[in-house]
Coordinates of C-alpha atoms in Angstrom, one line a residue:
X137 CA -11.8 -6.2 -7.6
X138 CA -7.7 -5.3 -7.8
X139 CA -7.0 -6.6 -4.5
X140 CA -8.6 -10.2 -6.2
X141 CA -6.9 -9.6 -9.2
X142 CA -3.6 -9.7 -6.1
X143 CA -5.2 -12.9 -5.0
X144 CA -4.7 -14.7 -9.2
X145 CA -1.7 -13.5 -9.8
X146 CA 0.0 -15.3 -6.8
X147 CA -1.4 -18.6 -6.8
X148 CA 0.0 -19.0 -10.1
X149 CA 2.7 -17.5 -9.2
X150 CA 3.2 -20.4 -7.0
X151 CA 2.6 -23.0 -9.2
X152 CA 5.6 -21.0 -11.2
X153 CA 8.0 -21.8 -8.0
X154 CA 7.4 -26.2 -8.2
X155 CA 8.8 -26.2 -12.2
X156 CA 11.0 -23.5 -12.2
X157 CA 14.7 -24.1 -13.6
X158 CA 13.5 -25.8 -16.7
X159 CA 10.9 -23.6 -18.2
X160 CA 10.7 -21.2 -20.6
X161 CA 8.9 -17.7 -20.2
X162 CA 6.9 -17.3 -23.3
X163 CA 4.8 -20.6 -22.3
X164 CA 5.1 -19.9 -19.2
X165 CA 3.5 -16.5 -19.3
X166 CA 0.3 -18.6 -21.7
X167 CA -0.2 -20.7 -18.9
X168 CA -0.8 -18.3 -16.7
X169 CA -3.6 -17.0 -18.1
X170 CA -4.7 -19.6 -19.6
X171 CA -5.6 -22.6 -15.9
X172 CA -6.9 -17.9 -13.9
X173 CA -8.8 -18.3 -16.6
X174 CA -10.2 -22.2 -15.8
X175 CA -8.6 -23.1 -13.2
X176 CA -8.5 -20.3 -10.7
X177 CA -11.6 -18.1 -11.4
X178 CA -14.4 -20.2 -11.5
X179 CA -13.0 -21.9 -7.7
X180 CA -12.5 -18.6 -6.5
X181 CA -16.4 -18.2 -7.3
X182 CA -17.4 -21.4 -6.0
X183 CA -15.9 -19.7 -2.4
X184 CA -16.0 -16.9 -2.4
X185 CA -18.7 -15.0 -5.3
X186 CA -21.5 -16.9 -3.5
X187 CA -20.9 -21.0 -5.1
X188 CA -21.7 -23.8 -4.4
X189 CA -19.2 -23.9 -1.2
X190 CA -20.1 -21.0 -0.1
X191 CA -24.0 -22.2 0.4
X192 CA -22.8 -25.5 1.9
X193 CA -20.7 -23.7 4.3
X194 CA -17.3 -24.1 3.4
X195 CA -15.2 -21.3 4.9
X196 CA -11.8 -19.7 3.7
X197 CA -11.4 -16.3 4.9
X198 CA -7.6 -16.6 3.1
X199 CA -7.4 -17.8 0.5
X200 CA -6.4 -21.2 1.8
X201 CA -8.3 -23.3 -0.8
X202 CA -8.6 -21.2 -3.5
X203 CA -5.3 -20.3 -3.5
X204 CA -3.0 -22.6 -1.7
X205 CA -5.0 -25.9 -1.8
X206 CA -5.5 -24.9 -5.9
X207 CA -2.4 -23.8 -6.5
X208 CA -0.2 -26.3 -4.7
X209 CA -1.7 -29.8 -6.4
X210 CA -1.6 -28.1 -9.5
X211 CA 1.9 -27.0 -9.3
X212 CA 2.3 -30.5 -7.9
X213 CA 0.7 -32.0 -11.7
X214 CA 2.7 -29.5 -13.9
X215 CA 6.6 -30.8 -11.4
X216 CA 5.4 -34.4 -12.9
X217 CA 3.7 -34.2 -16.5
X218 CA 6.7 -30.8 -17.2
X219 CA 9.7 -33.5 -15.5
X220 CA 12.6 -33.4 -13.1
X221 CA 15.5 -30.9 -13.3
X222 CA 18.8 -32.3 -14.6
X223 CA 20.1 -31.8 -11.7
X224 CA 17.2 -33.2 -9.6
X225 CA 17.7 -36.7 -11.7
X226 CA 21.8 -36.6 -10.8
X227 CA 20.5 -36.1 -6.9
X228 CA 22.4 -33.2 -6.6
X229 CA 21.9 -31.2 -3.2
X230 CA 20.2 -27.9 -4.8
X231 CA 20.4 -24.8 -2.3
X232 CA 19.5 -21.2 -2.0
X233 CA 22.0 -19.1 -4.1
X234 CA 22.2 -16.6 -1.9
X235 CA 20.6 -17.8 1.4
X236 CA 20.7 -14.3 3.4
X237 CA 18.1 -13.4 0.1
X238 CA 16.3 -15.5 0.9
X239 CA 16.0 -14.7 4.5
X240 CA 15.1 -11.0 3.4
X241 CA 12.4 -12.4 0.5
X242 CA 11.0 -14.2 3.7
X243 CA 10.4 -11.2 5.6
X244 CA 9.3 -9.6 3.1
X245 CA 6.7 -12.0 2.3
X246 CA 5.6 -12.1 6.0
X247 CA 4.7 -8.8 5.8
X248 CA 3.0 -9.1 3.5
X249 CA 0.6 -11.2 4.5
X250 CA -0.5 -8.9 7.0
X251 CA -2.0 -6.8 3.9
X252 CA -3.0 -10.8 2.2
X253 CA -5.6 -12.0 5.4
X254 CA -5.6 -8.7 7.2
X255 CA -7.4 -7.4 4.3
X256 CA -9.3 -10.2 3.8
X257 CA -11.7 -8.4 6.3
X258 CA -12.3 -5.1 3.4
X259 CA -11.8 -3.0 6.8
X260 CA -10.6 -1.1 9.1
X261 CA -11.2 -2.4 12.1
X262 CA -11.9 -5.6 15.2
X263 CA -12.0 -8.9 12.3
X264 CA -8.7 -7.6 10.1
X265 CA -6.9 -7.3 14.0
X266 CA -8.1 -10.4 15.3
X267 CA -6.6 -11.3 11.8
X268 CA -3.5 -9.4 11.2
X269 CA -2.4 -11.0 15.1
X270 CA -3.5 -14.8 13.6
X271 CA -0.9 -14.0 11.1
X272 CA 1.3 -13.4 13.1
X273 CA 1.7 -15.7 15.6
X274 CA 1.0 -19.1 13.5
X275 CA 3.6 -17.7 11.4
X276 CA 6.3 -17.2 14.5
X277 CA 4.6 -21.4 15.3
X278 CA 5.4 -22.7 12.1
X279 CA 8.5 -21.2 12.0
X280 CA 10.0 -22.9 15.2
X281 CA 7.8 -26.0 14.8
X282 CA 10.2 -27.1 12.0
X283 CA 13.4 -25.0 13.8
X284 CA 12.2 -28.3 16.8
X285 CA 12.4 -30.7 14.3
X286 CA 14.6 -30.4 12.3
X287 CA 16.9 -30.2 15.0
X288 CA 15.0 -33.2 16.3
X289 CA 15.4 -35.6 12.4
X290 CA 18.9 -34.2 12.0
X291 CA 20.9 -32.8 14.5
X292 CA 20.4 -29.5 13.3
X293 CA 18.5 -26.0 12.6
X294 CA 19.0 -23.7 9.7
X295 CA 17.9 -20.4 8.7
X296 CA 16.2 -21.6 5.7
X297 CA 14.2 -24.1 8.0
X298 CA 12.7 -21.1 10.1
X299 CA 11.9 -19.5 6.5
X300 CA 10.1 -22.6 5.4
X301 CA 8.4 -22.9 8.8
X302 CA 7.0 -19.8 9.2
X303 CA 6.2 -19.9 6.1
X304 CA 4.3 -22.9 6.3
X305 CA 2.1 -21.5 9.1
X306 CA 1.2 -18.3 7.3
X307 CA -0.7 -21.3 4.2
X308 CA -1.9 -22.6 7.8
X309 CA -3.8 -20.2 8.5
X310 CA -5.0 -18.2 5.8
X311 CA -8.7 -19.9 5.9
X312 CA -8.5 -19.4 9.0
X313 CA -7.3 -15.9 10.3
X314 CA -10.6 -14.9 10.7
X315 CA -12.4 -17.6 11.7
X316 CA -9.8 -18.7 15.0
X317 CA -8.9 -17.4 18.2
X318 CA -5.2 -16.5 19.2
X319 CA -4.5 -19.3 20.8
X320 CA -6.0 -22.0 18.6
X321 CA -3.2 -19.9 15.8
X322 CA -0.3 -21.4 17.7
X323 CA -1.9 -24.5 17.1
X324 CA -2.9 -24.0 13.6
X325 CA 1.1 -22.8 13.6
X326 CA 2.8 -25.4 15.2
X327 CA 0.7 -28.0 13.0
X328 CA 1.7 -26.7 9.4
X329 CA 5.9 -26.7 10.4
X330 CA 5.2 -30.1 11.6
X331 CA 3.2 -31.1 8.5
X332 CA 4.9 -29.2 5.6
X333 CA 8.2 -30.1 7.3
X334 CA 7.0 -34.8 6.8
X335 CA 5.5 -33.3 3.6
X336 CA 9.1 -32.3 2.1
X337 CA 12.1 -33.8 4.2
X338 CA 10.4 -37.2 4.6
X339 CA 7.2 -37.8 1.4
X340 CA 9.3 -35.4 -1.4
X341 CA 12.9 -37.8 -1.2
X342 CA 10.9 -41.3 -1.1
X343 CA 8.5 -40.5 -3.7
X344 CA 11.5 -38.5 -5.9
X345 CA 8.8 -36.0 -7.7
X346 CA 10.7 -32.5 -8.4
X347 CA 8.9 -29.2 -6.7
X348 CA 12.2 -27.1 -6.9
X349 CA 10.3 -24.9 -3.9
X350 CA 7.6 -26.9 -2.8
X351 CA 4.9 -25.1 -4.0
X352 CA 3.0 -28.9 -2.8
X353 CA 4.2 -29.4 0.6
X354 CA 4.2 -26.4 1.7
X355 CA 1.1 -24.8 -0.2
X356 CA -0.6 -27.8 -0.9
X357 CA 0.3 -29.3 2.5
X358 CA -0.6 -26.4 4.6
X359 CA -2.8 -25.2 2.7
X360 CA -5.3 -28.1 3.8
X361 CA -3.9 -28.1 6.6
X362 CA -5.6 -25.3 7.5
X363 CA -8.7 -26.0 5.7
X364 CA -9.2 -28.8 8.5
X365 CA -7.7 -26.8 10.9
X366 CA -10.9 -24.6 10.5
X367 CA -13.9 -27.1 10.6
X368 CA -11.6 -27.5 13.7
X369 CA -10.9 -24.7 15.2
X370 CA -13.9 -21.8 14.2
X371 CA -15.5 -19.6 16.6
X372 CA -18.5 -18.0 16.6
X373 CA -16.6 -16.2 19.6
X374 CA -14.3 -13.8 17.3
X375 CA -17.0 -14.0 14.6
X376 CA -20.3 -14.1 14.0
X377 CA -20.9 -14.0 10.8
X378 CA -18.2 -17.7 11.0
X379 CA -19.8 -20.4 12.1
X380 CA -18.2 -23.2 14.8
X381 CA -15.8 -25.6 14.7
X382 CA -16.1 -29.6 15.7
X383 CA -14.2 -28.7 18.9
X384 CA -16.9 -25.6 19.7
X385 CA -19.5 -29.1 19.0
X386 CA -20.1 -28.5 15.3
X387 CA -18.9 -31.1 12.9
X388 CA -20.6 -30.1 9.8
X389 CA -18.2 -27.1 9.4
X390 CA -15.7 -29.6 9.7
X391 CA -17.4 -31.9 7.1
X392 CA -18.1 -28.9 4.3
X393 CA -14.6 -28.1 5.0
X394 CA -13.3 -32.1 4.4
X395 CA -15.8 -32.1 0.8
X396 CA -15.1 -28.6 -0.4
X397 CA -10.6 -29.2 0.3
X398 CA -11.1 -32.8 -1.9
X399 CA -14.2 -30.9 -4.5
X400 CA -11.2 -28.6 -5.1
X401 CA -8.0 -31.1 -5.1
X402 CA -9.8 -33.2 -8.2
X403 CA -10.8 -30.0 -10.6
X404 CA -7.6 -28.2 -9.9
X405 CA -5.8 -31.3 -10.6
X406 CA -7.7 -32.8 -13.7
X407 CA -7.9 -29.1 -15.0
X408 CA -3.9 -28.5 -14.3
X409 CA -3.3 -31.9 -15.9
X410 CA -5.3 -31.0 -19.5
X411 CA -3.9 -27.6 -19.4
X412 CA -1.0 -28.1 -19.9
X413 CA -1.0 -31.7 -21.9
X414 CA -3.3 -29.0 -24.2
X415 CA -0.8 -26.2 -24.0
X416 CA 2.4 -28.8 -25.0
X417 CA 0.5 -29.9 -28.4
X418 CA 1.4 -26.2 -29.6
X419 CA 3.9 -24.6 -28.1
X420 CA 7.9 -25.8 -26.2
X421 CA 7.2 -25.5 -22.7
X422 CA 10.9 -26.8 -21.4
X423 CA 14.5 -25.5 -22.2
X424 CA 17.4 -27.7 -24.0
X425 CA 19.2 -29.9 -21.6
X426 CA 22.0 -27.7 -22.9
X427 CA 20.4 -24.7 -21.4
X428 CA 19.1 -26.2 -18.8
X429 CA 22.9 -26.7 -18.0
X430 CA 23.6 -23.6 -19.2
X431 CA 20.9 -21.6 -17.5
X432 CA 17.4 -20.1 -17.9
X433 CA 19.0 -16.3 -16.8
X434 CA 22.0 -16.1 -19.1
X435 CA 20.3 -18.9 -22.1
X436 CA 16.8 -17.6 -22.4
X437 CA 17.2 -13.6 -20.9
X438 CA 20.8 -12.6 -21.5
X439 CA 21.6 -11.5 -18.3
X440 CA 22.8 -13.3 -14.9
X441 CA 22.8 -12.4 -11.3
X442 CA 26.7 -12.3 -10.7
X443 CA 29.6 -10.6 -12.7
X444 CA 32.3 -12.5 -10.5
X445 CA 35.6 -11.8 -13.5

């Protein structure tokens, strides 16, 4: 139960990345409680609790639909409903305030993902070892893919890009970690880095929405690719409790993954929109322009990250 509670709170935390720097803490806490109850819990039951998605035959080893598609879509809806940041409206480039800490955070995230994915085997066994290896392989492949496409696209590679690609690979392998071979994990990780780069660096600037930490571009898009990839690459040769995918002669699994993904996208989008609209009737969610310009650390919490004088 505690392990599953971690999945629930991580999913909600991903959403907050989409509207960071513009929302008051109290309403965020209220939104988190309501959203986990009315959005996350039903989806988790559909997939892992014997609900209709499980009965459909769709596979989700560690949260591709439940965590990443769900949170990515919810994050996009929240970013659209709550509006863009002041700096985003001014077309200012917003960079990490401390890149070494960003790299450190990504490293801790990569390490923690082993518990996330391998732990979903619910035992210290061969399946956990497979999920552990696939997780590491896909993360490395995703980081390499982002590095390569960024180098081709912008004639430079960045540390921020490499860690973004690594997280993309981690997201992509999550639903497939216990169902695919390590060779397939390479392809899934490379694909995750590619599609997430396109979503973040190409599509997002053209559409103009302000997703602060790319919850949709990395978690939503990466999770969708991971679900599709599960339908392509899953094989009972590594996990008899799973199913064979399209490349192993079973097109039905791919259809099940597509139906499940579409259902989660639709439910998460509609339910999140309703939750936000109702919540805004009772509380003021956004900070004022003056508070946002000064910074939420100081205006909401009375503290700052650095004292330079």
